PDB file of C-alpha atoms and ligand atoms in Angstrom:
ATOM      1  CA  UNK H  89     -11.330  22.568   1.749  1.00 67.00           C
ATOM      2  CA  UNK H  90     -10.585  19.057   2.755  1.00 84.00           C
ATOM      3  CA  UNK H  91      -8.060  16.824   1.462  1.00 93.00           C
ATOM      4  CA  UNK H  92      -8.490  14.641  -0.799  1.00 98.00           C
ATOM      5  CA  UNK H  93      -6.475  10.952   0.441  1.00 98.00           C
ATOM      6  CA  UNK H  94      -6.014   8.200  -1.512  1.00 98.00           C
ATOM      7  CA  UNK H  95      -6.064   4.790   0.544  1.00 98.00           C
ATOM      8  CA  UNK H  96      -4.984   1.391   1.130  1.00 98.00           C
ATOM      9  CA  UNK H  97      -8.006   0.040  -0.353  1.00 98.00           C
ATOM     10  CA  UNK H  98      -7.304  -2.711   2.706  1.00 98.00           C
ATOM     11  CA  UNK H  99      -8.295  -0.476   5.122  1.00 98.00           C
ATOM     12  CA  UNK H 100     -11.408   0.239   3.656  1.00 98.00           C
ATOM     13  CA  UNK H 101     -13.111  -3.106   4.121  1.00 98.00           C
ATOM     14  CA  UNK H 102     -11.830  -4.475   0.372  1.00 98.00           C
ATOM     15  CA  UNK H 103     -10.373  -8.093   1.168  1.00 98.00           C
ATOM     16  CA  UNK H 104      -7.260  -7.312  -1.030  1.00 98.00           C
ATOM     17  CA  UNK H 105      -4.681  -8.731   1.233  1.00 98.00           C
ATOM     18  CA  UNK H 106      -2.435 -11.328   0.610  1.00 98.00           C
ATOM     19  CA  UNK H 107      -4.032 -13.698   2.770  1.00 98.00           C
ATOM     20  CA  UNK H 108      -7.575 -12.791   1.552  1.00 98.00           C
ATOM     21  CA  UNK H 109      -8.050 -10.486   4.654  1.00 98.00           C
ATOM     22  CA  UNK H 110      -8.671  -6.949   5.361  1.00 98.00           C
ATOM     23  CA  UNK H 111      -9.813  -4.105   7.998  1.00 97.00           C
ATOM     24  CA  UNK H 112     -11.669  -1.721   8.448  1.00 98.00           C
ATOM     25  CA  UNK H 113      -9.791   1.314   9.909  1.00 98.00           C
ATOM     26  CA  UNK H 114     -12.219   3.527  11.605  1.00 98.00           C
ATOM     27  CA  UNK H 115     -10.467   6.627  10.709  1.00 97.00           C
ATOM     28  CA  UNK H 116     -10.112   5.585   6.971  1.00 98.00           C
ATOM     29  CA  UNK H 117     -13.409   4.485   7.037  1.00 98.00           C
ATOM     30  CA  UNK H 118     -14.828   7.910   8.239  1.00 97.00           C
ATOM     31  CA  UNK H 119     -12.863   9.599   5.040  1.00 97.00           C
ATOM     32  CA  UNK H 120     -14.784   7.174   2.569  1.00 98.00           C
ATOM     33  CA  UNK H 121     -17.654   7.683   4.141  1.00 97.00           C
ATOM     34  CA  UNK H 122     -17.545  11.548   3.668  1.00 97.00           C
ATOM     35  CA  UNK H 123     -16.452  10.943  -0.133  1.00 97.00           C
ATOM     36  CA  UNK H 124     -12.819  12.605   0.957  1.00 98.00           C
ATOM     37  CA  UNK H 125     -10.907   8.721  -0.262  1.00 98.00           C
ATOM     38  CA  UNK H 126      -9.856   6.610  -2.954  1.00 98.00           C
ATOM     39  CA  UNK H 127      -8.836   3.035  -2.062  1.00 98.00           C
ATOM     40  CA  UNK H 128      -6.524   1.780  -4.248  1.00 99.00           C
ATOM     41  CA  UNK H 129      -5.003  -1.583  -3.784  1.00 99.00           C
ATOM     42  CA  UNK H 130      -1.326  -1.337  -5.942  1.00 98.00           C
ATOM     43  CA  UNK H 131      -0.582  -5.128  -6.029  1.00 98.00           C
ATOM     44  CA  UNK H 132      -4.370  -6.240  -7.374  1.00 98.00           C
ATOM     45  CA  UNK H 133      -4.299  -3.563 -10.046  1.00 98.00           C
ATOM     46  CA  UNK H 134      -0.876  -4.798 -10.688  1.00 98.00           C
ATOM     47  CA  UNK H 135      -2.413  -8.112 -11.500  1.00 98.00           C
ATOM     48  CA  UNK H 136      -1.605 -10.132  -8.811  1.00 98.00           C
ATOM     49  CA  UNK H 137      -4.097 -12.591  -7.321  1.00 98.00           C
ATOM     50  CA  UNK H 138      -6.066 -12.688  -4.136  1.00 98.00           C
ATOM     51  CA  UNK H 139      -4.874 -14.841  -1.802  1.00 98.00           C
ATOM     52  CA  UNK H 140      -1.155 -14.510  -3.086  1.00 98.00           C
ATOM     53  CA  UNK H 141       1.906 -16.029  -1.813  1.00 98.00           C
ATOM     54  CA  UNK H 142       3.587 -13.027   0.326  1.00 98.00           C
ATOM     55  CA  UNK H 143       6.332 -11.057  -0.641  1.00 98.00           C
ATOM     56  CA  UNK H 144       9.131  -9.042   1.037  1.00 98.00           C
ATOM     57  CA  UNK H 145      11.655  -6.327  -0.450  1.00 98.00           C
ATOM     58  CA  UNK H 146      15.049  -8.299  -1.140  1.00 97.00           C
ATOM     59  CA  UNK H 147      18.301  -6.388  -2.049  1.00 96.00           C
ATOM     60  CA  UNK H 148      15.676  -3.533  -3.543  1.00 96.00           C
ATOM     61  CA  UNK H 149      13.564  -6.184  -5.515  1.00 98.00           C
ATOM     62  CA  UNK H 150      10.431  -7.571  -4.226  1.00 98.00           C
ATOM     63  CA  UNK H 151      10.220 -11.430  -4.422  1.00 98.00           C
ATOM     64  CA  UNK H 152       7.826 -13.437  -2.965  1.00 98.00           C
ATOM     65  CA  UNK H 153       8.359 -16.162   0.172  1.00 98.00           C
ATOM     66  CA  UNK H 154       8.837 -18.707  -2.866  1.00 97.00           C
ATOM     67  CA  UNK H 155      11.305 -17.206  -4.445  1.00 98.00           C
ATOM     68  CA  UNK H 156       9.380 -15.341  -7.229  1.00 98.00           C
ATOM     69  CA  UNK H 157      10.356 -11.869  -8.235  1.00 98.00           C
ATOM     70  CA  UNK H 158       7.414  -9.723  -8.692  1.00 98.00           C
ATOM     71  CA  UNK H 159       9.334  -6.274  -8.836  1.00 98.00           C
ATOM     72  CA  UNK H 160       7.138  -5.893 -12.078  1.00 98.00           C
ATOM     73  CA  UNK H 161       3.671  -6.627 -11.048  1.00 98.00           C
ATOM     74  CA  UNK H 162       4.369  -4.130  -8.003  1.00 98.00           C
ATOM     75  CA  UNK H 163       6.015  -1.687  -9.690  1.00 98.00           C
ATOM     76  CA  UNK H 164       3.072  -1.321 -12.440  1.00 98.00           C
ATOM     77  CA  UNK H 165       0.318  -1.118  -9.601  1.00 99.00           C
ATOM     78  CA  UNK H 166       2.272   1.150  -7.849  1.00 99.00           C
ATOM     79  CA  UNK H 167       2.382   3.574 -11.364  1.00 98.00           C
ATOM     80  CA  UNK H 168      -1.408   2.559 -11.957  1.00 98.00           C
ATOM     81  CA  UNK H 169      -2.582   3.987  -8.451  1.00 99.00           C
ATOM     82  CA  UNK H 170      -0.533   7.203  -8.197  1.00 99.00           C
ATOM     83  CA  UNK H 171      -2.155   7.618 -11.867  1.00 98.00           C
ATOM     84  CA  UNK H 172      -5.389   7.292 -10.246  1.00 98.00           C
ATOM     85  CA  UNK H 173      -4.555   9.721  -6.874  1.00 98.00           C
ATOM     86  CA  UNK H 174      -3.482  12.212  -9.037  1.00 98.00           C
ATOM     87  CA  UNK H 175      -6.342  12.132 -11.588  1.00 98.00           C
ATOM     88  CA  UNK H 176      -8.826  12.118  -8.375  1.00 98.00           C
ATOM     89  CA  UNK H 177      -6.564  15.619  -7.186  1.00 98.00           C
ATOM     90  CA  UNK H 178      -5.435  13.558  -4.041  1.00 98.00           C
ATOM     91  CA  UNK H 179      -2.426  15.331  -2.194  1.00 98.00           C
ATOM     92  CA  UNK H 180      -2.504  12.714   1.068  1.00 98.00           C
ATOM     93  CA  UNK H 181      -1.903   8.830   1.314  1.00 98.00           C
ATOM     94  CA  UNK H 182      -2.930   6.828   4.436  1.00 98.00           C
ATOM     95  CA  UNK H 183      -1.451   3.562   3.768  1.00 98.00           C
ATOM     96  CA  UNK H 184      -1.286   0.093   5.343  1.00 98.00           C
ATOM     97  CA  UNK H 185       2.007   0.062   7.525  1.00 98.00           C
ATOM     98  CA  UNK H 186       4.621  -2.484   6.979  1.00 98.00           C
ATOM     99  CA  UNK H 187       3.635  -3.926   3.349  1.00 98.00           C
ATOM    100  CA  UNK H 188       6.143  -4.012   0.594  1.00 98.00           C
ATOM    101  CA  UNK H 189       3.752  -1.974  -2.075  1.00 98.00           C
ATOM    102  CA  UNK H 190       2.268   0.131   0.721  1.00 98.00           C
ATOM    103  CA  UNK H 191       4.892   0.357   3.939  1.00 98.00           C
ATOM    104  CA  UNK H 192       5.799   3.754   4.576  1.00 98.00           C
ATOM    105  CA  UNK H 193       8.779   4.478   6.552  1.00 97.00           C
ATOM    106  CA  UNK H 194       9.150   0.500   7.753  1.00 98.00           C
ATOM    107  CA  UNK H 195       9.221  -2.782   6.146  1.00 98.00           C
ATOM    108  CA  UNK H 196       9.939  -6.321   6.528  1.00 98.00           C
ATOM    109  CA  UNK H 197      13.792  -6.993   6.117  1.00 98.00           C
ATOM    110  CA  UNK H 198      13.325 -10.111   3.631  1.00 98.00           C
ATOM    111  CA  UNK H 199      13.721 -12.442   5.892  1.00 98.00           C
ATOM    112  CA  UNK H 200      10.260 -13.972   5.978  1.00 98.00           C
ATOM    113  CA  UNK H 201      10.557 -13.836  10.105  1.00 98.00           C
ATOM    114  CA  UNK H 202       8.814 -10.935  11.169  1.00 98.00           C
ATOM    115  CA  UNK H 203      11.772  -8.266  11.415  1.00 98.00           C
ATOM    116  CA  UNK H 204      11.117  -4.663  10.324  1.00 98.00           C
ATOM    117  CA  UNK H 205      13.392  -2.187   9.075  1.00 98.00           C
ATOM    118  CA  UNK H 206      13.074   1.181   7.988  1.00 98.00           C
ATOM    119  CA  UNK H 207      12.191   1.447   4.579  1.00 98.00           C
ATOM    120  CA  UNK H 208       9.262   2.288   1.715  1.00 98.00           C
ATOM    121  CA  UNK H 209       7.043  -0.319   0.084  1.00 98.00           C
ATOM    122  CA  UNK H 210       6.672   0.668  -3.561  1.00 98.00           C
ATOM    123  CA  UNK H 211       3.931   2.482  -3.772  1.00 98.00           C
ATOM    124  CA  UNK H 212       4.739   4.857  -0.756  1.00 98.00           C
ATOM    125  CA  UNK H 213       7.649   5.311  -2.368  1.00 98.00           C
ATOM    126  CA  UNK H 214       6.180   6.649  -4.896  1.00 98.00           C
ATOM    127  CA  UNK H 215       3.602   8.537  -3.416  1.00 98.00           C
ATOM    128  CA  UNK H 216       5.938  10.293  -1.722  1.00 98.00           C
ATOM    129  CA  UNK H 217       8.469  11.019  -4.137  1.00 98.00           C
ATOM    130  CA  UNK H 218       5.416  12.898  -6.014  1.00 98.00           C
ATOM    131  CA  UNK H 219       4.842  14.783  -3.291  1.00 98.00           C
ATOM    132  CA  UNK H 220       2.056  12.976  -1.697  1.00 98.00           C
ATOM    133  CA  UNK H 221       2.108  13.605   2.194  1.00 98.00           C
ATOM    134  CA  UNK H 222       2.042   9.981   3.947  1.00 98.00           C
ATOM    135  CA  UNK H 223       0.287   9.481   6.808  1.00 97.00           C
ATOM    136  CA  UNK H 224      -0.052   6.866   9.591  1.00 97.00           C
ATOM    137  CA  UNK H 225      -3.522   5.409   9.588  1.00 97.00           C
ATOM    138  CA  UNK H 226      -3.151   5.368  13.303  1.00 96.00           C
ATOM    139  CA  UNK H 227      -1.983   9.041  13.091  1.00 96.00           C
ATOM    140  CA  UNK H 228      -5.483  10.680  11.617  1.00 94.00           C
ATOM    141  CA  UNK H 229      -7.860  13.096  13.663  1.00 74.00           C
TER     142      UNK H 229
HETATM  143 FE1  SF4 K  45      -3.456  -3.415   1.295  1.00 65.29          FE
HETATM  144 FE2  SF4 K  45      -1.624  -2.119  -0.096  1.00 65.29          FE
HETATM  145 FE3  SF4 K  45      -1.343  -4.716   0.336  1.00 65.29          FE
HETATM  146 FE4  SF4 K  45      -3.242  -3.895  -1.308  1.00 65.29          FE
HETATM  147  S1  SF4 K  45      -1.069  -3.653  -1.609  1.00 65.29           S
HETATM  148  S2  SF4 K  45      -3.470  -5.399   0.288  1.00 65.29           S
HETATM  149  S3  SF4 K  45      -3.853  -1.976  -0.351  1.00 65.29           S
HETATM  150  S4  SF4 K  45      -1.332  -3.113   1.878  1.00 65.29           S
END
């Protein structure tokens, strides 16, 4: 049987990102299509607004270019949408690289300039620390 994936919702065509933008992966479209994904979109159910000011992972707290700390509102989407992967029997995330809720494997250093580093946005964190198996958008057949 196929896998069930839970997605950057992002990726999907949902204008959830920070700056009010999104994509529309063709692989990750083809798995919504067939009814095989969930887009999720950890830092809107965490209650953040659309645009929002963007944020990086500082010292192992997320804080936005202002100065904000929103380790909160990410951590409580991130919760939220694993809730929702497992309760839709997902074992599979394909998630937007580089972002500080959905990153997996790199991330922006906190610097605000562009420099990556490796490391797990929130949510990827979590997904994979529940045993999720995380997977490059770039990187499905
Ligand atoms: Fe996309 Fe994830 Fe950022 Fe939402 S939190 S905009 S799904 S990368």
């Amino acid at each position: 049987t196929a896998k069930r994936t839970v997605v950057s919702a992002c990726l999907a065509g949902v204008p959830c990102r920070y700056d009010g933008n999104c994509t529309e992966h063709p692989a990750v479209m083809e798995l919504v299509r067939a009814g095989l994904a969930l887009p999720v979109c950890p830092e809107q159910v965490g209650g953040l607004p659309t645009p929002r000011t963007p944020a990086e992972i500082v010292d192992g707290r997320v804080m936005t270019k202002d100065g904000q700390d929103v380790t909160g509102e990410y951590e409580q989407g991130a919760r939220e949408c694993l809730r929702l992967a497992k309760l839709a029997g997902c074992t599979r995330a394909v998630l937007q690289p580089r972002s500080p809720s959905c990153g997996a494997g790199t991330v922006y250093d906190g610097t605000f300039s562009g420099t990556l580093i490796p490391g797990f946005g929130r949510f990827a964190a979590l997904c994979r620390d529940n045993g999720l198996e995380l997977v490059n958008p770039d990187d499905l057949d």
